[in-house]
mmCIF file of C-alpha atoms in Angstrom:
data_model
loop_
_atom_site.group_PDB
_atom_site.id
_atom_site.type_symbol
_atom_site.label_atom_id
_atom_site.label_comp_id
_atom_site.label_asym_id
_atom_site.label_seq_id
_atom_site.Cartn_x
_atom_site.Cartn_y
_atom_site.Cartn_z
ATOM 1 C CA MET A 197 -8.571 -3.669 -15.171
ATOM 2 C CA ASN A 198 -5.036 -4.751 -16.079
ATOM 3 C CA PHE A 199 -3.082 -6.814 -13.521
ATOM 4 C CA GLU A 200 0.718 -6.916 -13.331
ATOM 5 C CA GLU A 201 2.147 -9.353 -10.797
ATOM 6 C CA LEU A 202 5.001 -7.801 -8.840
ATOM 7 C CA PRO A 203 8.178 -9.634 -7.771
ATOM 8 C CA LEU A 204 6.668 -10.121 -4.295
ATOM 9 C CA ALA A 205 4.413 -13.180 -4.164
ATOM 10 C CA GLY A 206 0.735 -12.207 -4.260
ATOM 11 C CA ALA A 207 1.250 -8.455 -4.808
ATOM 12 C CA PHE A 208 -0.126 -6.751 -7.927
ATOM 13 C CA ARG A 209 -0.027 -3.442 -9.716
ATOM 14 C CA ILE A 210 -3.505 -2.770 -11.127
ATOM 15 C CA ASP A 211 -4.087 -0.276 -13.916
ATOM 16 C CA ILE A 212 -7.408 0.884 -15.222
ATOM 17 C CA ASN A 213 -8.654 0.207 -18.734
ATOM 18 C CA PRO A 214 -10.424 3.491 -19.558
ATOM 19 C CA HIS A 215 -13.201 3.743 -22.119
ATOM 20 C CA GLU A 216 -12.961 7.220 -23.621
ATOM 21 C CA ASP A 217 -15.402 9.442 -25.443
ATOM 22 C CA GLU A 218 -15.960 13.188 -25.900
ATOM 23 C CA ARG A 219 -16.809 13.588 -22.186
ATOM 24 C CA GLY A 220 -13.574 12.025 -20.931
ATOM 25 C CA PHE A 221 -13.421 8.430 -19.783
ATOM 26 C CA PHE A 222 -15.021 5.817 -17.571
ATOM 27 C CA ALA A 223 -13.094 2.976 -15.930
ATOM 28 C CA ARG A 224 -13.713 0.244 -13.407
ATOM 29 C CA THR A 225 -11.324 0.502 -10.444
ATOM 30 C CA VAL A 226 -12.610 -2.395 -8.319
ATOM 31 C CA CYS A 227 -14.564 -5.442 -9.420
ATOM 32 C CA GLU A 228 -15.316 -8.309 -7.051
ATOM 33 C CA ASP A 229 -15.563 -10.856 -9.882
ATOM 34 C CA THR A 230 -12.325 -9.754 -11.564
ATOM 35 C CA LEU A 231 -10.344 -9.744 -8.313
ATOM 36 C CA ALA A 232 -11.722 -13.178 -7.388
ATOM 37 C CA ALA A 233 -10.849 -14.524 -10.868
ATOM 38 C CA HIS A 234 -7.223 -13.577 -10.135
ATOM 39 C CA GLY A 235 -7.398 -15.416 -6.798
ATOM 40 C CA LEU A 236 -7.329 -12.174 -4.815
ATOM 41 C CA VAL A 237 -9.369 -10.911 -1.890
ATOM 42 C CA SER A 238 -12.385 -9.351 -3.520
ATOM 43 C CA ARG A 239 -14.412 -7.846 -0.661
ATOM 44 C CA PHE A 240 -13.347 -4.834 1.325
ATOM 45 C CA SER A 241 -15.100 -3.852 4.535
ATOM 46 C CA GLN A 242 -13.352 -0.544 5.179
ATOM 47 C CA SER A 243 -12.267 2.442 3.143
ATOM 48 C CA SER A 244 -9.945 5.108 4.520
ATOM 49 C CA VAL A 245 -8.260 8.231 3.209
ATOM 50 C CA SER A 246 -4.903 9.764 4.112
ATOM 51 C CA TYR A 247 -4.348 13.451 3.368
ATOM 52 C CA ASN A 248 -0.760 14.722 3.417
ATOM 53 C CA ARG A 249 0.147 18.421 3.309
ATOM 54 C CA SER A 250 3.828 18.219 2.420
ATOM 55 C CA ARG A 251 6.054 16.592 -0.155
ATOM 56 C CA GLY A 252 8.525 14.174 1.448
ATOM 57 C CA THR A 253 6.093 12.960 4.120
ATOM 58 C CA VAL A 254 6.611 9.303 5.055
ATOM 59 C CA ARG A 255 3.873 7.149 6.549
ATOM 60 C CA GLY A 256 4.865 3.620 7.480
ATOM 61 C CA MET A 257 5.930 0.941 7.610
ATOM 62 C CA HIS A 258 2.666 -0.483 9.001
ATOM 63 C CA TYR A 259 1.215 -3.976 9.316
ATOM 64 C CA ALA A 260 -1.224 -5.887 11.518
ATOM 65 C CA LEU A 261 -0.719 -9.083 13.484
ATOM 66 C CA ALA A 262 -2.536 -12.309 12.689
ATOM 67 C CA PRO A 263 -5.394 -13.027 12.770
ATOM 68 C CA TYR A 264 -6.058 -9.357 11.919
ATOM 69 C CA ALA A 265 -3.500 -9.022 9.093
ATOM 70 C CA GLU A 266 -4.993 -6.793 6.406
ATOM 71 C CA THR A 267 -5.205 -7.029 2.637
ATOM 72 C CA LYS A 268 -5.258 -3.551 1.091
ATOM 73 C CA LEU A 269 -5.986 -1.974 -2.251
ATOM 74 C CA VAL A 270 -4.292 1.447 -2.341
ATOM 75 C CA ARG A 271 -4.734 4.264 -4.870
ATOM 76 C CA CYS A 272 -3.510 7.875 -4.925
ATOM 77 C CA THR A 273 -6.443 10.163 -5.721
ATOM 78 C CA MET A 274 -4.619 13.511 -5.548
ATOM 79 C CA GLY A 275 -0.912 14.205 -5.991
ATOM 80 C CA ALA A 276 1.635 11.375 -6.109
ATOM 81 C CA ILE A 277 3.348 8.881 -3.808
ATOM 82 C CA HIS A 278 6.152 6.359 -3.839
ATOM 83 C CA ASP A 279 4.293 3.400 -2.317
ATOM 84 C CA VAL A 280 6.393 0.668 -0.703
ATOM 85 C CA ILE A 281 5.515 -2.856 0.381
ATOM 86 C CA VAL A 282 7.705 -5.380 2.189
ATOM 87 C CA ASP A 283 6.906 -9.088 2.431
ATOM 88 C CA LEU A 284 6.984 -10.077 6.120
ATOM 89 C CA ARG A 285 5.748 -13.649 5.591
ATOM 90 C CA ARG A 286 8.586 -15.847 6.876
ATOM 91 C CA ASP A 287 7.653 -18.791 4.630
ATOM 92 C CA SER A 288 7.456 -16.658 1.463
ATOM 93 C CA PRO A 289 10.108 -16.844 -1.273
ATOM 94 C CA SER A 290 10.112 -13.034 -1.266
ATOM 95 C CA TYR A 291 10.533 -12.682 2.531
ATOM 96 C CA LEU A 292 11.928 -9.230 3.483
ATOM 97 C CA ARG A 293 12.049 -8.062 -0.138
ATOM 98 C CA ALA A 294 10.698 -4.588 -0.846
ATOM 99 C CA VAL A 295 9.046 -3.122 -3.930
ATOM 100 C CA GLY A 296 8.179 0.496 -4.602
ATOM 101 C CA VAL A 297 5.532 1.660 -7.077
ATOM 102 C CA GLU A 298 4.629 5.217 -8.030
ATOM 103 C CA LEU A 299 0.929 5.848 -7.546
ATOM 104 C CA SER A 300 -0.519 9.148 -8.691
ATOM 105 C CA ALA A 301 -3.723 10.873 -9.606
ATOM 106 C CA GLY A 302 -2.295 11.005 -13.121
ATOM 107 C CA ASN A 303 -1.445 7.321 -13.622
ATOM 108 C CA ARG A 304 -4.506 6.054 -11.674
ATOM 109 C CA THR A 305 -2.592 2.904 -10.720
ATOM 110 C CA ALA A 306 -3.580 0.861 -7.663
ATOM 111 C CA LEU A 307 -1.445 -1.446 -5.553
ATOM 112 C CA TYR A 308 -2.885 -4.725 -4.248
ATOM 113 C CA ILE A 309 -1.140 -5.607 -0.967
ATOM 114 C CA PRO A 310 -1.735 -9.073 0.498
ATOM 115 C CA ALA A 311 -1.997 -9.741 4.221
ATOM 116 C CA GLY A 312 1.426 -10.231 5.772
ATOM 117 C CA PHE A 313 3.062 -7.204 4.152
ATOM 118 C CA ALA A 314 4.337 -3.993 5.718
ATOM 119 C CA HIS A 315 3.123 -0.920 3.856
ATOM 120 C CA GLY A 316 4.229 2.682 3.717
ATOM 121 C CA PHE A 317 4.616 5.570 1.321
ATOM 122 C CA GLN A 318 6.389 8.855 0.709
ATOM 123 C CA THR A 319 4.586 11.804 -0.841
ATOM 124 C CA LEU A 320 6.112 13.139 -4.048
ATOM 125 C CA GLN A 321 3.950 16.272 -4.123
ATOM 126 C CA ASP A 322 2.349 18.639 -1.658
ATOM 127 C CA GLU A 323 -1.394 18.167 -1.121
ATOM 128 C CA THR A 324 -1.464 14.400 -1.685
ATOM 129 C CA GLU A 325 -4.376 12.121 -0.847
ATOM 130 C CA VAL A 326 -4.334 8.319 -0.679
ATOM 131 C CA LEU A 327 -7.360 6.020 -0.667
ATOM 132 C CA TYR A 328 -7.144 2.642 1.083
ATOM 133 C CA MET A 329 -9.619 -0.193 0.732
ATOM 134 C CA ILE A 330 -9.100 -2.755 3.501
ATOM 135 C CA ASP A 331 -10.590 -6.239 3.758
ATOM 136 C CA ARG A 332 -11.292 -6.172 7.503
ATOM 137 C CA PRO A 333 -12.048 -3.650 10.217
ATOM 138 C CA TYR A 334 -9.066 -2.031 11.923
ATOM 139 C CA VAL A 335 -8.056 -3.606 15.255
ATOM 140 C CA ALA A 336 -5.875 -1.149 17.184
ATOM 141 C CA GLY A 337 -4.341 -3.864 19.383
ATOM 142 C CA ALA A 338 -3.042 -5.698 16.305
ATOM 143 C CA ALA A 339 -1.475 -2.629 14.662
ATOM 144 C CA ARG A 340 2.312 -2.723 14.415
ATOM 145 C CA GLY A 341 5.105 -1.102 12.477
ATOM 146 C CA VAL A 342 8.725 -1.470 11.598
ATOM 147 C CA ARG A 343 11.207 1.374 11.196
ATOM 148 C CA TRP A 344 10.908 3.193 7.883
ATOM 149 C CA ASP A 345 14.729 3.180 7.569
ATOM 150 C CA ASP A 346 15.450 -0.354 8.848
ATOM 151 C CA PRO A 347 18.459 -1.650 6.846
ATOM 152 C CA ALA A 348 16.953 -5.170 6.890
ATOM 153 C CA LEU A 349 14.092 -3.893 4.704
ATOM 154 C CA ASP A 350 16.356 -2.147 2.180
ATOM 155 C CA VAL A 351 13.734 0.465 1.253
ATOM 156 C CA ALA A 352 14.991 3.203 -1.065
ATOM 157 C CA TRP A 353 12.994 6.369 -0.414
ATOM 158 C CA PRO A 354 13.258 8.670 -3.448
ATOM 159 C CA GLU A 355 13.395 11.964 -1.537
ATOM 160 C CA PRO A 356 14.610 13.289 1.799
ATOM 161 C CA VAL A 357 12.105 12.637 4.574
ATOM 162 C CA THR A 358 10.583 15.987 5.569
ATOM 163 C CA VAL A 359 7.702 14.842 7.806
ATOM 164 C CA ILE A 360 7.233 11.623 9.780
ATOM 165 C CA SER A 361 5.172 10.984 12.904
ATOM 166 C CA GLU A 362 6.660 10.318 16.325
ATOM 167 C CA ARG A 363 4.824 6.990 16.286
ATOM 168 C CA ASP A 364 6.497 5.913 13.029
ATOM 169 C CA LEU A 365 9.904 7.096 14.282
ATOM 170 C CA ALA A 366 9.480 4.948 17.417
ATOM 171 C CA PHE A 367 8.846 1.677 15.568
ATOM 172 C CA PRO A 368 11.568 -0.923 16.174
ATOM 173 C CA ALA A 369 13.742 -2.646 13.603
ATOM 174 C CA TRP A 370 12.306 -5.866 12.171
ATOM 175 C CA THR A 371 12.961 -8.893 14.392
ATOM 176 C CA GLY A 372 10.846 -11.441 12.567
ATOM 177 C CA LEU A 373 9.097 -12.384 15.811
ATOM 178 C CA ASP A 374 5.646 -11.007 15.016
ATOM 179 C CA PRO A 375 3.085 -13.448 13.574
ATOM 180 C CA VAL A 376 1.867 -11.417 10.586
ATOM 181 C CA VAL A 377 -0.159 -14.174 8.877
#
């Protein structure tokens, strides 16, 4: 696994290191020891999948309140997404900065998202599936979101938004009042 630290403190792009032969290739996508050696959360208690029918679909921007803030490892297993994270940790040097990374079935890249970040994505193809590994069980009462188009977050979505849930549309602008970590 190859780790590239992103401009947001604690966030990483992780690429596979495939070993190829006549059959194709084999690659490790998660390794507890390797993640721990980089100082990252290395155990995940939940795995979830998001299937999206249409290109341009936006899901996000989601986060969870402390003490239930989630660390995630996200990979696109079918299709492609523009994955966006925003640092919501008030004491972080990258507070309210956003980064977008293209994740696709073709590039096999993963995004490591520390607790205290908002997360969302936009599908770049129809029939897109996203796999999430999450370090703690979901707690519905701690789930929150911030508007996908909040100017304070300065997120540049690459395509027009074609589908977004009523729930995501109803999220408020970021106030900085929520304790995310």
